[in-house]
Tab-separated table of C-alpha atoms in Angstrom:
chain	number	residue	atom	x	y	z
A	3	UNK	CA	-32.295	-8.865	-82.739
A	4	UNK	CA	-33.576	-8.498	-79.277
A	5	UNK	CA	-31.034	-7.902	-76.502
A	6	UNK	CA	-31.171	-8.935	-72.800
A	7	UNK	CA	-34.420	-7.804	-71.327
A	8	UNK	CA	-34.930	-7.192	-67.579
A	9	UNK	CA	-38.124	-6.410	-65.712
A	10	UNK	CA	-39.201	-4.463	-63.884
A	11	UNK	CA	-36.910	-1.493	-64.669
A	12	UNK	CA	-37.646	-0.032	-61.306
A	13	UNK	CA	-38.885	-1.582	-58.111
A	14	UNK	CA	-39.630	0.061	-54.776
A	15	UNK	CA	-40.412	-2.254	-51.912
A	16	UNK	CA	-40.784	-2.088	-48.164
A	17	UNK	CA	-38.178	-3.591	-45.901
A	18	UNK	CA	-39.027	-7.167	-45.145
A	19	UNK	CA	-40.969	-7.809	-48.381
A	20	UNK	CA	-39.823	-10.387	-51.061
A	21	UNK	CA	-38.995	-9.337	-54.522
A	22	UNK	CA	-38.523	-11.136	-57.843
A	23	UNK	CA	-36.410	-9.753	-60.637
A	24	UNK	CA	-36.665	-11.259	-64.164
A	25	UNK	CA	-34.123	-11.613	-66.932
A	26	UNK	CA	-34.733	-12.768	-70.467
A	27	UNK	CA	-31.332	-13.502	-72.072
A	28	UNK	CA	-30.548	-13.388	-75.748
A	29	UNK	CA	-31.818	-16.542	-77.437
A	30	UNK	CA	-29.217	-19.225	-77.710
A	31	UNK	CA	-26.909	-17.766	-75.120
A	32	UNK	CA	-25.937	-20.563	-72.742
A	33	UNK	CA	-24.286	-18.443	-70.092
A	34	UNK	CA	-26.262	-16.110	-67.817
A	35	UNK	CA	-24.937	-13.947	-65.093
A	36	UNK	CA	-26.430	-11.746	-62.324
A	37	UNK	CA	-24.490	-8.768	-61.006
A	38	UNK	CA	-25.259	-6.167	-58.378
A	39	UNK	CA	-24.169	-2.588	-58.937
A	40	UNK	CA	-24.117	-0.402	-55.908
A	41	UNK	CA	-23.191	3.253	-56.068
A	42	UNK	CA	-19.381	3.680	-56.386
A	43	UNK	CA	-18.818	-0.048	-55.960
A	44	UNK	CA	-18.518	-1.392	-59.476
A	45	UNK	CA	-20.148	-4.703	-60.365
A	46	UNK	CA	-20.455	-7.470	-57.775
A	47	UNK	CA	-20.916	-10.934	-59.153
A	48	UNK	CA	-23.869	-12.806	-57.695
A	49	UNK	CA	-24.589	-16.023	-59.635
A	50	UNK	CA	-23.707	-17.802	-62.923
A	51	UNK	CA	-25.728	-20.266	-64.991
A	52	UNK	CA	-24.122	-22.252	-67.726
A	53	UNK	CA	-26.361	-24.463	-69.837
A	54	UNK	CA	-27.936	-27.248	-67.793
A	55	UNK	CA	-25.121	-27.332	-65.208
A	56	UNK	CA	-25.606	-26.546	-61.589
A	57	UNK	CA	-25.271	-22.788	-61.050
A	58	UNK	CA	-22.383	-21.192	-59.349
A	59	UNK	CA	-23.856	-19.383	-56.399
A	60	UNK	CA	-20.640	-18.334	-54.820
A	61	UNK	CA	-21.364	-14.671	-55.101
A	62	UNK	CA	-24.732	-14.557	-53.366
A	63	UNK	CA	-24.292	-12.359	-50.331
A	64	UNK	CA	-26.718	-14.265	-48.075
A	65	UNK	CA	-29.320	-17.088	-47.988
A	66	UNK	CA	-32.005	-14.489	-48.630
A	67	UNK	CA	-30.871	-14.397	-52.278
A	68	UNK	CA	-31.635	-17.143	-54.659
A	69	UNK	CA	-32.012	-17.501	-58.458
A	70	UNK	CA	-33.253	-20.053	-60.934
A	71	UNK	CA	-33.160	-20.455	-64.578
A	72	UNK	CA	-36.023	-22.308	-66.220
A	73	UNK	CA	-35.507	-24.254	-69.463
A	74	UNK	CA	-32.049	-22.779	-69.935
A	75	UNK	CA	-33.552	-19.424	-70.734
A	76	UNK	CA	-35.437	-16.998	-68.474
A	77	UNK	CA	-33.928	-16.353	-65.037
A	78	UNK	CA	-35.482	-15.015	-61.838
A	79	UNK	CA	-33.523	-13.521	-58.967
A	80	UNK	CA	-35.457	-13.594	-55.697
A	81	UNK	CA	-34.548	-11.605	-52.687
A	82	UNK	CA	-36.453	-12.619	-49.539
A	83	UNK	CA	-37.022	-10.273	-46.484
A	84	UNK	CA	-35.452	-7.341	-48.312
A	85	UNK	CA	-33.128	-5.028	-46.345
A	86	UNK	CA	-32.156	-1.527	-47.080
A	87	UNK	CA	-28.662	-2.555	-47.992
A	88	UNK	CA	-30.126	-4.604	-50.824
A	89	UNK	CA	-30.915	-1.343	-52.611
A	90	UNK	CA	-28.879	-1.390	-55.810
A	91	UNK	CA	-29.163	-1.871	-59.607
A	92	UNK	CA	-29.290	-5.609	-60.443
A	93	UNK	CA	-27.846	-6.337	-63.849
A	94	UNK	CA	-28.316	-9.468	-65.867
A	95	UNK	CA	-25.952	-10.478	-68.645
A	96	UNK	CA	-25.734	-13.387	-71.109
A	97	UNK	CA	-23.107	-14.666	-73.454
A	98	UNK	CA	-22.772	-17.356	-76.112
A	99	UNK	CA	-20.352	-19.464	-74.044
A	100	UNK	CA	-18.759	-17.724	-71.094
A	101	UNK	CA	-17.788	-14.212	-70.235
A	102	UNK	CA	-14.107	-14.820	-71.077
A	103	UNK	CA	-14.769	-16.456	-74.426
A	104	UNK	CA	-17.532	-14.240	-75.820
A	105	UNK	CA	-18.744	-10.736	-74.940
A	106	UNK	CA	-21.257	-10.184	-72.158
A	107	UNK	CA	-24.474	-8.687	-73.324
A	108	UNK	CA	-26.114	-6.678	-70.455
A	109	UNK	CA	-29.660	-5.781	-69.858
A	110	UNK	CA	-30.478	-2.261	-68.614
A	111	UNK	CA	-30.898	-3.513	-65.110
A	112	UNK	CA	-33.580	-3.346	-62.352
A	113	UNK	CA	-33.176	-0.539	-59.875
A	114	UNK	CA	-34.288	-1.840	-56.515
A	115	UNK	CA	-35.069	0.599	-53.693
A	116	UNK	CA	-35.906	-0.749	-50.293
A	117	UNK	CA	-37.592	1.710	-48.042
B	23	UNK	CA	-7.690	-14.150	-57.250
B	24	UNK	CA	-7.608	-11.402	-59.847
B	25	UNK	CA	-8.345	-7.808	-59.048
B	26	UNK	CA	-8.785	-4.641	-61.056
B	27	UNK	CA	-7.944	-1.059	-59.964
B	28	UNK	CA	-9.228	2.054	-61.755
B	29	UNK	CA	-7.441	4.842	-59.881
B	30	UNK	CA	-9.609	7.638	-61.199
B	31	UNK	CA	-13.148	7.846	-59.911
B	32	UNK	CA	-13.997	10.893	-62.027
B	33	UNK	CA	-12.218	12.445	-65.079
B	34	UNK	CA	-13.256	15.628	-66.752
B	35	UNK	CA	-11.990	16.454	-70.255
B	36	UNK	CA	-12.979	19.071	-72.872
B	37	UNK	CA	-14.793	18.004	-75.958
B	38	UNK	CA	-12.184	17.407	-78.712
B	39	UNK	CA	-9.402	16.666	-76.230
B	40	UNK	CA	-7.598	13.403	-75.884
B	41	UNK	CA	-8.563	10.845	-73.189
B	42	UNK	CA	-6.687	8.162	-71.242
B	43	UNK	CA	-8.452	6.075	-68.600
B	44	UNK	CA	-6.203	4.017	-66.350
B	45	UNK	CA	-6.649	0.371	-65.495
B	46	UNK	CA	-4.255	-1.822	-63.497
B	47	UNK	CA	-4.827	-5.427	-62.815
B	48	UNK	CA	-3.446	-8.140	-60.523
B	49	UNK	CA	-3.347	-11.614	-61.977
B	50	UNK	CA	-0.797	-14.471	-61.925
B	51	UNK	CA	-0.675	-14.999	-65.650
B	52	UNK	CA	-1.616	-13.197	-68.806
B	53	UNK	CA	-5.278	-12.329	-68.390
B	54	UNK	CA	-8.137	-11.637	-70.603
B	55	UNK	CA	-8.802	-7.890	-70.467
B	56	UNK	CA	-11.902	-5.868	-71.300
B	57	UNK	CA	-13.279	-2.416	-71.302
B	58	UNK	CA	-17.054	-1.854	-70.950
B	59	UNK	CA	-19.007	1.407	-71.110
B	60	UNK	CA	-22.227	2.184	-69.322
B	61	UNK	CA	-24.404	5.087	-70.424
B	62	UNK	CA	-26.933	6.475	-67.820
B	63	UNK	CA	-29.741	4.039	-67.233
B	64	UNK	CA	-28.224	1.498	-69.532
B	65	UNK	CA	-26.525	-1.842	-69.120
B	66	UNK	CA	-22.840	-2.224	-70.044
B	67	UNK	CA	-21.572	-2.457	-73.597
B	68	UNK	CA	-18.264	-4.021	-74.634
B	69	UNK	CA	-15.843	-1.507	-76.095
B	70	UNK	CA	-12.872	-3.797	-76.716
B	71	UNK	CA	-11.013	-6.851	-75.422
B	72	UNK	CA	-7.545	-8.253	-75.290
B	73	UNK	CA	-6.983	-12.041	-75.481
B	74	UNK	CA	-3.564	-12.403	-77.014
B	75	UNK	CA	-1.374	-11.212	-79.854
B	76	UNK	CA	-1.049	-7.481	-80.682
B	77	UNK	CA	-0.962	-5.549	-77.425
B	78	UNK	CA	-2.740	-2.496	-79.003
B	79	UNK	CA	-6.372	-3.332	-79.557
B	80	UNK	CA	-8.932	-1.298	-81.424
B	81	UNK	CA	-12.556	-1.101	-80.284
B	82	UNK	CA	-15.764	0.475	-81.194
B	83	UNK	CA	-16.501	4.236	-81.154
B	84	UNK	CA	-12.842	5.115	-81.859
B	85	UNK	CA	-11.422	3.719	-78.596
B	86	UNK	CA	-8.222	1.756	-78.279
B	87	UNK	CA	-6.400	0.206	-75.393
B	88	UNK	CA	-2.803	-1.030	-74.863
B	89	UNK	CA	-1.811	-4.078	-72.769
B	90	UNK	CA	1.459	-3.491	-71.005
B	91	UNK	CA	2.568	-6.566	-69.198
B	92	UNK	CA	5.453	-4.831	-67.438
B	93	UNK	CA	3.062	-2.325	-65.861
B	94	UNK	CA	0.140	-4.731	-65.407
B	95	UNK	CA	-1.929	-2.038	-67.163
B	96	UNK	CA	-4.611	-1.885	-69.856
B	97	UNK	CA	-5.269	1.817	-70.286
B	98	UNK	CA	-8.063	3.013	-72.567
B	99	UNK	CA	-7.470	5.912	-74.961
B	100	UNK	CA	-9.293	8.032	-77.452
B	101	UNK	CA	-7.650	10.812	-79.472
B	102	UNK	CA	-10.606	13.157	-79.461
B	103	UNK	CA	-13.615	12.854	-77.238
B	104	UNK	CA	-17.195	13.690	-78.148
B	105	UNK	CA	-19.957	14.801	-75.810
B	106	UNK	CA	-21.648	11.419	-76.397
B	107	UNK	CA	-18.679	9.726	-74.683
B	108	UNK	CA	-19.812	10.861	-71.257
B	109	UNK	CA	-20.478	7.693	-69.402
B	110	UNK	CA	-19.087	5.261	-66.816
B	111	UNK	CA	-16.249	3.092	-67.959
B	112	UNK	CA	-15.374	-0.209	-66.502
B	113	UNK	CA	-12.220	-2.240	-66.900
B	114	UNK	CA	-12.460	-5.997	-66.331
B	115	UNK	CA	-10.145	-8.939	-66.114
B	116	UNK	CA	-11.060	-12.458	-66.996
B	117	UNK	CA	-9.423	-15.664	-65.802
B	118	UNK	CA	-7.951	-17.903	-68.482
B	119	UNK	CA	-9.609	-21.308	-68.355
B	120	UNK	CA	-12.929	-19.761	-67.677
B	121	UNK	CA	-14.340	-19.853	-64.268
B	122	UNK	CA	-17.829	-19.220	-63.091
B	123	UNK	CA	-17.431	-15.635	-62.167
B	124	UNK	CA	-15.561	-15.077	-65.350
B	125	UNK	CA	-14.912	-11.382	-65.097
B	126	UNK	CA	-13.762	-9.192	-62.173
B	127	UNK	CA	-14.780	-5.539	-62.763
B	128	UNK	CA	-13.133	-2.409	-61.527
B	129	UNK	CA	-15.181	0.197	-59.693
B	130	UNK	CA	-15.443	2.371	-62.764
B	131	UNK	CA	-14.377	5.809	-63.921
B	132	UNK	CA	-17.011	8.454	-64.463
B	133	UNK	CA	-16.148	10.500	-67.599
B	134	UNK	CA	-17.468	14.062	-67.791
B	135	UNK	CA	-17.137	16.010	-71.040
B	136	UNK	CA	-16.933	19.787	-70.891
B	137	UNK	CA	-18.144	21.757	-73.869
């Protein structure tokens, strides 16, 4: 079956512009996570959606970052007024229940470059 | 809060040689433990996980890992590596009882395979 799909795969933007990153999770997966992967820094948790519950936004680095998940499926991560330090690979993952109860399935990521 | 340390940023082994990637964790109780692999340009794929029971767990692609409570370690091993094993390997710890940010990842170990 289809895996987690992320688009675009690459995005180059100018400093100060807004960007939207999209994630299509595996159908039926209730949990959806966004991570940021910077060079040599591992994965940094950003935000977590579980079903229809309010998302956990505790990992978002600033108020320029926001995310939504419509209809319990597709999620969009928005970064406003991008800065050069936002350059990273943004990974989306979904799982049937939660990351500790069922495996995370990752998309291939969106590589964001802010010039 | 839990943390994960992968002491080796890079490891180089010859094809056919054995491999051990180190992972140490900090957590107040028995954690959930995971190893994920990331091939270039790809998302992360689950290799294996430890929840409870037998401390030696088998995973995909011929990998295994051993949970050693006394050493707070969960090292990944493979008896004979193949060139296709070249990738980034991430150890992760999960909090029992769930938790929004489910998994804490190490910074990764980059595995290089010499012919």
